[in-house]
């Protein structure tokens, strides 16, 4: 039965924060295959945010992706499943313990073909992105190129189409959003996929349970 008071820190629960959406569905499927599933969590109609597997003492939370590393860093969740893009952007202090392989995509600099020259010339270009920290690190620390970073919250491909920026830094999965908007990958920053992360204190305090869970998940990944 669902606990009524989730503020109460009940020691026997091992809590797992999942990034809402497609990654959560894939993560729940992985936990099911590992024998640690949770009823009701993939039910699209529910507005519930916390789901318990009483038998195993597992408590799953659904959180916005950028908040998953925050829950894990502060210990409100012992573990989390979230994309590498979010981990890089949020820069939280936690252990990244497993590459789960799913949710694979790339972080890229994209734009119209003619923007290639501006990248090559190291011109002072504008870069629109949902990932300002990743973009800053790439341009300032890796490429040593001065750029203006413009933070957006979504549909970033729009920015070069309407003259807000010359290029974007964004996730490319199938490439269809770029193609349909006449844009292309100009430079690849890094590969991305879903990662399992663990709170640093939980890793010690709940070592045996976490190790067993990691083994079961590894087994289910094959
Ligand atoms: C993501 C990303 C790209 C698109 C890439 O956007 O920001 O826009 O998916 O996928 P593709 O290469 O398969 O086309 P998302 O759907 O998360 O929405 P958003 O643009 O509002 O962030």
mmCIF file of C-alpha atoms and ligand atoms in Angstrom:
data_model
loop_
_atom_site.group_PDB
_atom_site.id
_atom_site.type_symbol
_atom_site.label_atom_id
_atom_site.label_comp_id
_atom_site.label_asym_id
_atom_site.label_seq_id
_atom_site.Cartn_x
_atom_site.Cartn_y
_atom_site.Cartn_z
ATOM 1 C CA UNK A 1 0.000 0.000 0.000
ATOM 2 C CA UNK A 2 1.170 3.548 -0.751
ATOM 3 C CA UNK A 3 2.683 5.255 2.279
ATOM 4 C CA UNK A 4 0.664 8.299 3.367
ATOM 5 C CA UNK A 5 3.595 10.346 4.637
ATOM 6 C CA UNK A 6 6.575 10.373 2.333
ATOM 7 C CA UNK A 7 8.325 13.109 4.317
ATOM 8 C CA UNK A 8 8.971 10.591 7.047
ATOM 9 C CA UNK A 9 12.455 9.113 6.430
ATOM 10 C CA UNK A 10 11.737 5.442 6.747
ATOM 11 C CA UNK A 11 15.112 3.703 6.827
ATOM 12 C CA UNK A 12 14.167 0.533 5.034
ATOM 13 C CA UNK A 13 13.190 2.247 1.792
ATOM 14 C CA UNK A 14 15.744 2.504 -0.958
ATOM 15 C CA UNK A 15 14.520 5.395 -3.077
ATOM 16 C CA UNK A 16 15.089 5.854 -6.791
ATOM 17 C CA UNK A 17 14.418 9.118 -8.662
ATOM 18 C CA UNK A 18 13.474 8.649 -12.307
ATOM 19 C CA UNK A 19 13.489 11.345 -14.993
ATOM 20 C CA UNK A 20 9.848 11.648 -16.097
ATOM 21 C CA UNK A 21 9.013 10.605 -19.644
ATOM 22 C CA UNK A 22 10.599 8.150 -22.018
ATOM 23 C CA UNK A 23 13.638 7.468 -19.807
ATOM 24 C CA UNK A 24 11.357 6.597 -16.868
ATOM 25 C CA UNK A 25 9.429 4.076 -18.993
ATOM 26 C CA UNK A 26 12.673 2.432 -20.140
ATOM 27 C CA UNK A 27 14.053 2.480 -16.580
ATOM 28 C CA UNK A 28 10.901 0.871 -15.150
ATOM 29 C CA UNK A 29 11.113 -1.800 -17.849
ATOM 30 C CA UNK A 30 14.745 -2.460 -16.878
ATOM 31 C CA UNK A 31 13.854 -2.722 -13.169
ATOM 32 C CA UNK A 32 11.019 -5.159 -14.050
ATOM 33 C CA UNK A 33 13.428 -7.366 -16.011
ATOM 34 C CA UNK A 34 15.766 -7.235 -13.006
ATOM 35 C CA UNK A 35 12.932 -8.496 -10.774
ATOM 36 C CA UNK A 36 12.445 -5.098 -9.106
ATOM 37 C CA UNK A 37 9.462 -3.649 -10.949
ATOM 38 C CA UNK A 38 6.764 -1.357 -9.661
ATOM 39 C CA UNK A 39 3.024 -1.489 -10.419
ATOM 40 C CA UNK A 40 1.226 1.576 -11.720
ATOM 41 C CA UNK A 41 4.261 3.724 -12.446
ATOM 42 C CA UNK A 42 3.922 3.521 -16.241
ATOM 43 C CA UNK A 43 0.166 4.149 -16.099
ATOM 44 C CA UNK A 44 -0.126 7.249 -18.313
ATOM 45 C CA UNK A 45 -3.337 8.452 -16.600
ATOM 46 C CA UNK A 46 -2.017 8.788 -13.073
ATOM 47 C CA UNK A 47 -0.747 12.051 -11.522
ATOM 48 C CA UNK A 48 0.925 10.196 -8.667
ATOM 49 C CA UNK A 49 4.630 10.879 -8.196
ATOM 50 C CA UNK A 50 5.700 8.187 -5.708
ATOM 51 C CA UNK A 51 5.338 4.441 -6.196
ATOM 52 C CA UNK A 52 6.359 1.689 -3.783
ATOM 53 C CA UNK A 53 7.464 -1.888 -4.237
ATOM 54 C CA UNK A 54 6.675 -2.938 -0.660
ATOM 55 C CA UNK A 55 8.138 -6.403 -1.005
ATOM 56 C CA UNK A 56 11.603 -5.148 -1.916
ATOM 57 C CA UNK A 57 11.411 -1.877 0.001
ATOM 58 C CA UNK A 58 11.957 0.160 -3.167
ATOM 59 C CA UNK A 59 10.393 3.573 -3.572
ATOM 60 C CA UNK A 60 10.356 5.152 -7.052
ATOM 61 C CA UNK A 61 9.942 8.940 -7.521
ATOM 62 C CA UNK A 62 9.100 10.665 -10.793
ATOM 63 C CA UNK A 63 10.908 14.013 -11.128
ATOM 64 C CA UNK A 64 11.701 16.497 -13.895
ATOM 65 C CA UNK A 65 14.967 15.382 -15.486
ATOM 66 C CA UNK A 66 17.098 18.386 -14.340
ATOM 67 C CA UNK A 67 15.909 17.804 -10.753
ATOM 68 C CA UNK A 68 16.942 14.126 -10.564
ATOM 69 C CA UNK A 69 20.633 14.901 -9.776
ATOM 70 C CA UNK A 70 19.451 17.393 -7.124
ATOM 71 C CA UNK A 71 17.324 14.762 -5.322
ATOM 72 C CA UNK A 72 20.269 12.351 -5.447
ATOM 73 C CA UNK A 73 22.913 14.851 -4.319
ATOM 74 C CA UNK A 74 20.839 15.873 -1.277
ATOM 75 C CA UNK A 75 20.010 12.230 -0.433
ATOM 76 C CA UNK A 76 16.243 12.606 -0.908
ATOM 77 C CA UNK A 77 16.780 9.786 -3.411
ATOM 78 C CA UNK A 78 19.448 7.122 -2.897
ATOM 79 C CA UNK A 79 19.668 6.441 -6.626
ATOM 80 C CA UNK A 80 18.597 8.110 -9.843
ATOM 81 C CA UNK A 81 18.273 7.398 -13.519
ATOM 82 C CA UNK A 82 18.866 10.350 -15.791
ATOM 83 C CA UNK A 83 20.504 11.285 -19.095
ATOM 84 C CA UNK A 84 24.207 12.111 -19.271
ATOM 85 C CA UNK A 85 23.226 15.492 -20.786
ATOM 86 C CA UNK A 86 21.467 16.426 -17.542
ATOM 87 C CA UNK A 87 24.400 15.210 -15.421
ATOM 88 C CA UNK A 88 26.855 17.308 -17.441
ATOM 89 C CA UNK A 89 24.622 20.366 -17.308
ATOM 90 C CA UNK A 90 23.743 20.169 -13.597
ATOM 91 C CA UNK A 91 27.251 19.260 -12.389
ATOM 92 C CA UNK A 92 26.006 17.764 -9.095
ATOM 93 C CA UNK A 93 28.152 15.829 -6.644
ATOM 94 C CA UNK A 94 27.189 12.159 -6.871
ATOM 95 C CA UNK A 95 28.505 8.824 -8.105
ATOM 96 C CA UNK A 96 27.776 7.893 -11.727
ATOM 97 C CA UNK A 97 27.909 4.106 -11.523
ATOM 98 C CA UNK A 98 26.423 2.614 -14.683
ATOM 99 C CA UNK A 99 25.867 3.440 -18.332
ATOM 100 C CA UNK A 100 22.467 1.891 -19.034
ATOM 101 C CA UNK A 101 22.863 2.212 -22.796
ATOM 102 C CA UNK A 102 19.307 3.289 -23.584
ATOM 103 C CA UNK A 103 18.327 6.839 -24.505
ATOM 104 C CA UNK A 104 21.418 6.986 -26.718
ATOM 105 C CA UNK A 105 21.899 10.258 -28.611
ATOM 106 C CA UNK A 106 24.571 12.944 -29.232
ATOM 107 C CA UNK A 107 25.190 16.475 -27.978
ATOM 108 C CA UNK A 108 26.064 18.533 -31.056
ATOM 109 C CA UNK A 109 26.646 22.005 -32.406
ATOM 110 C CA UNK A 110 24.085 22.377 -35.195
ATOM 111 C CA UNK A 111 23.047 25.060 -37.615
ATOM 112 C CA UNK A 112 22.683 25.890 -41.292
ATOM 113 C CA UNK A 113 25.553 24.604 -43.493
ATOM 114 C CA UNK A 114 26.914 28.170 -43.946
ATOM 115 C CA UNK A 115 27.559 28.491 -40.200
ATOM 116 C CA UNK A 116 30.440 26.014 -40.621
ATOM 117 C CA UNK A 117 32.694 28.852 -41.769
ATOM 118 C CA UNK A 118 31.916 30.956 -38.701
ATOM 119 C CA UNK A 119 32.905 28.033 -36.507
ATOM 120 C CA UNK A 120 36.114 27.525 -38.472
ATOM 121 C CA UNK A 121 36.952 31.282 -38.347
ATOM 122 C CA UNK A 122 36.261 31.389 -34.607
ATOM 123 C CA UNK A 123 33.914 34.331 -35.187
ATOM 124 C CA UNK A 124 32.024 35.750 -32.208
ATOM 125 C CA UNK A 125 28.816 33.822 -32.851
ATOM 126 C CA UNK A 126 25.618 33.427 -30.829
ATOM 127 C CA UNK A 127 24.814 29.942 -29.534
ATOM 128 C CA UNK A 128 21.245 29.144 -28.431
ATOM 129 C CA UNK A 129 20.815 26.173 -26.108
ATOM 130 C CA UNK A 130 18.961 24.509 -23.249
ATOM 131 C CA UNK A 131 22.427 23.467 -22.003
ATOM 132 C CA UNK A 132 24.428 26.676 -21.274
ATOM 133 C CA UNK A 133 26.991 24.928 -19.056
ATOM 134 C CA UNK A 134 27.747 22.254 -21.649
ATOM 135 C CA UNK A 135 27.958 24.913 -24.383
ATOM 136 C CA UNK A 136 30.265 27.140 -22.274
ATOM 137 C CA UNK A 137 32.548 24.249 -21.411
ATOM 138 C CA UNK A 138 32.777 23.207 -25.063
ATOM 139 C CA UNK A 139 33.411 26.626 -26.584
ATOM 140 C CA UNK A 140 35.439 28.255 -23.786
ATOM 141 C CA UNK A 141 37.467 25.342 -22.364
ATOM 142 C CA UNK A 142 37.792 22.953 -25.290
ATOM 143 C CA UNK A 143 37.698 25.136 -28.407
ATOM 144 C CA UNK A 144 38.946 28.381 -26.833
ATOM 145 C CA UNK A 145 36.358 30.258 -28.891
ATOM 146 C CA UNK A 146 34.510 33.317 -27.544
ATOM 147 C CA UNK A 147 30.769 32.987 -28.150
ATOM 148 C CA UNK A 148 27.581 34.488 -26.756
ATOM 149 C CA UNK A 149 25.438 31.834 -25.076
ATOM 150 C CA UNK A 150 21.670 32.370 -25.191
ATOM 151 C CA UNK A 151 19.617 30.134 -22.868
ATOM 152 C CA UNK A 152 16.366 28.739 -24.273
ATOM 153 C CA UNK A 153 13.875 26.255 -22.826
ATOM 154 C CA UNK A 154 12.971 24.106 -25.829
ATOM 155 C CA UNK A 155 12.395 23.959 -29.593
ATOM 156 C CA UNK A 156 15.936 25.311 -29.828
ATOM 157 C CA UNK A 157 16.094 24.588 -33.586
ATOM 158 C CA UNK A 158 13.913 27.681 -34.052
ATOM 159 C CA UNK A 159 16.706 30.061 -32.977
ATOM 160 C CA UNK A 160 18.867 29.998 -36.162
ATOM 161 C CA UNK A 161 15.731 29.947 -38.350
ATOM 162 C CA UNK A 162 14.517 33.308 -37.016
ATOM 163 C CA UNK A 163 17.879 35.007 -36.490
ATOM 164 C CA UNK A 164 18.261 34.643 -32.711
ATOM 165 C CA UNK A 165 21.537 32.741 -33.061
ATOM 166 C CA UNK A 166 23.964 31.461 -35.663
ATOM 167 C CA UNK A 167 24.144 27.928 -34.188
ATOM 168 C CA UNK A 168 22.603 25.809 -31.440
ATOM 169 C CA UNK A 169 23.960 23.258 -28.998
ATOM 170 C CA UNK A 170 21.370 20.511 -28.634
ATOM 171 C CA UNK A 171 20.628 16.805 -28.506
ATOM 172 C CA UNK A 172 20.423 14.943 -31.802
ATOM 173 C CA UNK A 173 18.757 11.554 -31.749
ATOM 174 C CA UNK A 174 17.257 10.537 -35.114
ATOM 175 C CA UNK A 175 18.257 13.839 -36.763
ATOM 176 C CA UNK A 176 14.749 14.385 -38.109
ATOM 177 C CA UNK A 177 14.149 17.706 -36.250
ATOM 178 C CA UNK A 178 17.311 19.100 -37.849
ATOM 179 C CA UNK A 179 16.472 17.763 -41.329
ATOM 180 C CA UNK A 180 12.916 19.076 -41.249
ATOM 181 C CA UNK A 181 14.236 22.538 -40.392
ATOM 182 C CA UNK A 182 17.087 22.678 -42.910
ATOM 183 C CA UNK A 183 19.800 22.391 -40.238
ATOM 184 C CA UNK A 184 22.672 19.949 -39.816
ATOM 185 C CA UNK A 185 25.209 18.668 -37.347
ATOM 186 C CA UNK A 186 28.310 20.892 -37.585
ATOM 187 C CA UNK A 187 30.363 19.494 -34.694
ATOM 188 C CA UNK A 188 29.819 16.650 -32.257
ATOM 189 C CA UNK A 189 30.455 17.437 -28.582
ATOM 190 C CA UNK A 190 29.867 14.026 -26.959
ATOM 191 C CA UNK A 191 27.755 10.884 -26.895
ATOM 192 C CA UNK A 192 24.916 10.595 -24.359
ATOM 193 C CA UNK A 193 22.793 7.862 -22.768
ATOM 194 C CA UNK A 194 20.911 7.102 -19.552
ATOM 195 C CA UNK A 195 23.065 6.719 -16.435
ATOM 196 C CA UNK A 196 22.463 5.251 -12.997
ATOM 197 C CA UNK A 197 23.660 7.615 -10.275
ATOM 198 C CA UNK A 198 24.011 7.072 -6.528
ATOM 199 C CA UNK A 199 24.131 9.407 -3.535
ATOM 200 C CA UNK A 200 27.621 9.367 -2.000
ATOM 201 C CA UNK A 201 26.470 8.592 1.554
ATOM 202 C CA UNK A 202 23.915 5.961 0.458
ATOM 203 C CA UNK A 203 26.664 4.196 -1.453
ATOM 204 C CA UNK A 204 28.381 3.481 1.879
ATOM 205 C CA UNK A 205 25.365 3.173 4.169
ATOM 206 C CA UNK A 206 23.327 0.917 1.864
ATOM 207 C CA UNK A 207 26.297 -0.727 0.197
ATOM 208 C CA UNK A 208 25.017 -4.338 0.228
ATOM 209 C CA UNK A 209 21.528 -3.502 -1.093
ATOM 210 C CA UNK A 210 22.859 -1.155 -3.761
ATOM 211 C CA UNK A 211 25.487 -3.660 -4.920
ATOM 212 C CA UNK A 212 22.812 -6.375 -5.198
ATOM 213 C CA UNK A 213 20.550 -4.022 -7.159
ATOM 214 C CA UNK A 214 23.421 -3.050 -9.484
ATOM 215 C CA UNK A 215 24.208 -6.749 -10.102
ATOM 216 C CA UNK A 216 20.548 -7.486 -10.891
ATOM 217 C CA UNK A 217 20.355 -4.499 -13.259
ATOM 218 C CA UNK A 218 23.602 -5.520 -14.960
ATOM 219 C CA UNK A 219 22.160 -9.024 -15.415
ATOM 220 C CA UNK A 220 18.979 -7.602 -16.945
ATOM 221 C CA UNK A 221 21.000 -5.421 -19.334
ATOM 222 C CA UNK A 222 22.694 -8.630 -20.590
HETATM 223 C C1 LIG B 1 14.840 17.003 -28.322
HETATM 224 C C2 LIG B 1 16.033 17.844 -28.757
HETATM 225 C C3 LIG B 1 15.795 18.012 -30.235
HETATM 226 C C4 LIG B 1 15.105 16.713 -30.626
HETATM 227 C C5 LIG B 1 16.104 15.785 -31.248
HETATM 228 O O1 LIG B 1 13.768 17.852 -28.130
HETATM 229 O O2 LIG B 1 16.103 19.061 -28.043
HETATM 230 O O3 LIG B 1 14.952 19.107 -30.467
HETATM 231 O O4 LIG B 1 14.608 16.114 -29.400
HETATM 232 O O5 LIG B 1 15.501 14.578 -31.647
HETATM 233 P P1 LIG B 1 15.633 14.027 -33.147
HETATM 234 O O6 LIG B 1 17.062 14.117 -33.550
HETATM 235 O O7 LIG B 1 15.163 12.589 -33.041
HETATM 236 O O8 LIG B 1 14.726 14.844 -34.014
HETATM 237 P P2 LIG B 1 12.497 17.467 -27.279
HETATM 238 O O9 LIG B 1 11.622 16.558 -28.077
HETATM 239 O O10 LIG B 1 12.938 16.925 -25.962
HETATM 240 O O11 LIG B 1 11.738 18.813 -27.094
HETATM 241 P P3 LIG B 1 12.266 20.310 -26.903
HETATM 242 O O12 LIG B 1 12.831 20.727 -28.253
HETATM 243 O O13 LIG B 1 11.099 21.112 -26.549
HETATM 244 O O14 LIG B 1 13.322 20.293 -25.856
#
